[in-house]
Amino acid sequence: MGSSVVSYLIDAFGMLGAAALLYAYAMLSMAKMSGGGLTYQLINLGGAVALMVNSAYHFAWPSAVLNLVWCGIGVLAVTRIIAARPWKRRQPSGGGPG
């Protein structure tokens, strides 16, 4: 792949990340999504990853570091949400002896 194609793909990835963050913020601001919800946190995390990659590729280090920290916060939030969920053990389906 030529460098112009890679640059285009990185820019498209960054635009998707920006769109994801704006979407999540808009949904939160309009009370259509909960800030403590898994969906919101995953959208935020994905957007931050995309912007971090884009920023690092273009040597925009302040933005890359900001999004690295944003990713760290997102990973912690997602981990806490998942850890707090009650998990049910799967019951074996019928058909066995018994």
XYZ file of C-alpha atoms in Angstrom:
98
model
C 0.000 0.000 0.000
C 1.285 3.443 -0.836
C 1.782 6.004 1.880
C -1.033 8.150 0.481
C -3.457 5.221 0.838
C -2.302 4.604 4.407
C -2.644 8.304 5.190
C -6.157 8.314 3.737
C -7.137 5.261 5.815
C -5.673 6.775 8.992
C -7.562 10.010 8.326
C -10.807 8.099 7.711
C -10.219 6.161 10.951
C -9.728 9.458 12.799
C -12.917 10.912 11.326
C -14.858 7.827 12.434
C -13.396 8.237 15.909
C -14.402 11.893 16.042
C -17.904 10.999 14.841
C -18.160 8.294 17.522
C -17.191 10.694 20.309
C -19.595 13.354 19.056
C -22.405 10.802 18.763
C -21.835 9.501 22.294
C -21.708 13.017 23.719
C -24.864 14.064 21.868
C -26.748 10.977 23.067
C -25.607 11.607 26.641
C -26.542 15.299 26.465
C -30.020 14.483 25.152
C -30.490 11.793 27.843
C -30.757 9.092 25.168
C -27.831 7.176 26.659
C -26.511 6.682 30.191
C -22.982 7.839 30.960
C -22.567 4.812 33.177
C -23.748 2.408 30.500
C -21.600 -0.074 28.631
C -22.702 1.192 25.204
C -21.654 4.774 25.959
C -18.315 3.676 27.374
C -17.544 1.382 24.422
C -18.365 4.108 21.890
C -16.139 6.517 23.819
C -13.328 3.983 24.007
C -13.529 3.196 20.295
C -13.527 6.867 19.384
C -10.545 7.563 21.614
C -8.575 4.653 20.121
C -9.253 5.897 16.592
C -8.259 9.470 17.425
C -5.165 8.290 19.296
C -3.972 6.316 16.260
C -4.705 9.240 13.948
C -2.958 11.744 16.215
C 0.124 9.574 16.669
C 0.379 8.951 12.916
C 0.381 12.704 12.309
C 2.786 13.341 15.230
C 0.168 15.380 17.098
C 1.523 14.215 20.447
C -0.601 16.351 22.800
C -3.761 14.970 21.198
C -2.335 11.439 21.105
C -1.505 11.576 24.829
C -4.936 13.009 25.654
C -6.599 10.143 23.805
C -4.270 7.590 25.414
C -5.457 8.800 28.832
C -9.059 8.803 27.521
C -8.557 5.156 26.484
C -7.242 4.290 29.930
C -10.296 5.835 31.561
C -12.524 3.983 29.098
C -10.868 0.636 29.779
C -11.312 1.146 33.533
C -14.968 2.111 33.090
C -15.725 -0.859 30.818
C -13.905 -3.228 33.183
C -15.890 -1.972 36.180
C -19.204 -2.209 34.346
C -18.503 -5.765 33.211
C -17.210 -6.813 36.642
C -20.363 -5.461 38.306
C -22.700 -7.470 36.071
C -24.258 -10.528 37.636
C -23.259 -13.531 35.567
C -25.447 -16.585 35.518
C -23.914 -19.975 34.996
C -25.250 -21.784 32.023
C -27.406 -24.696 32.927
C -26.812 -27.815 30.891
C -29.513 -28.298 28.316
C -31.817 -31.279 28.468
C -31.105 -34.533 26.756
C -28.686 -35.956 29.270
C -29.280 -38.870 31.591
C -31.611 -38.205 34.306
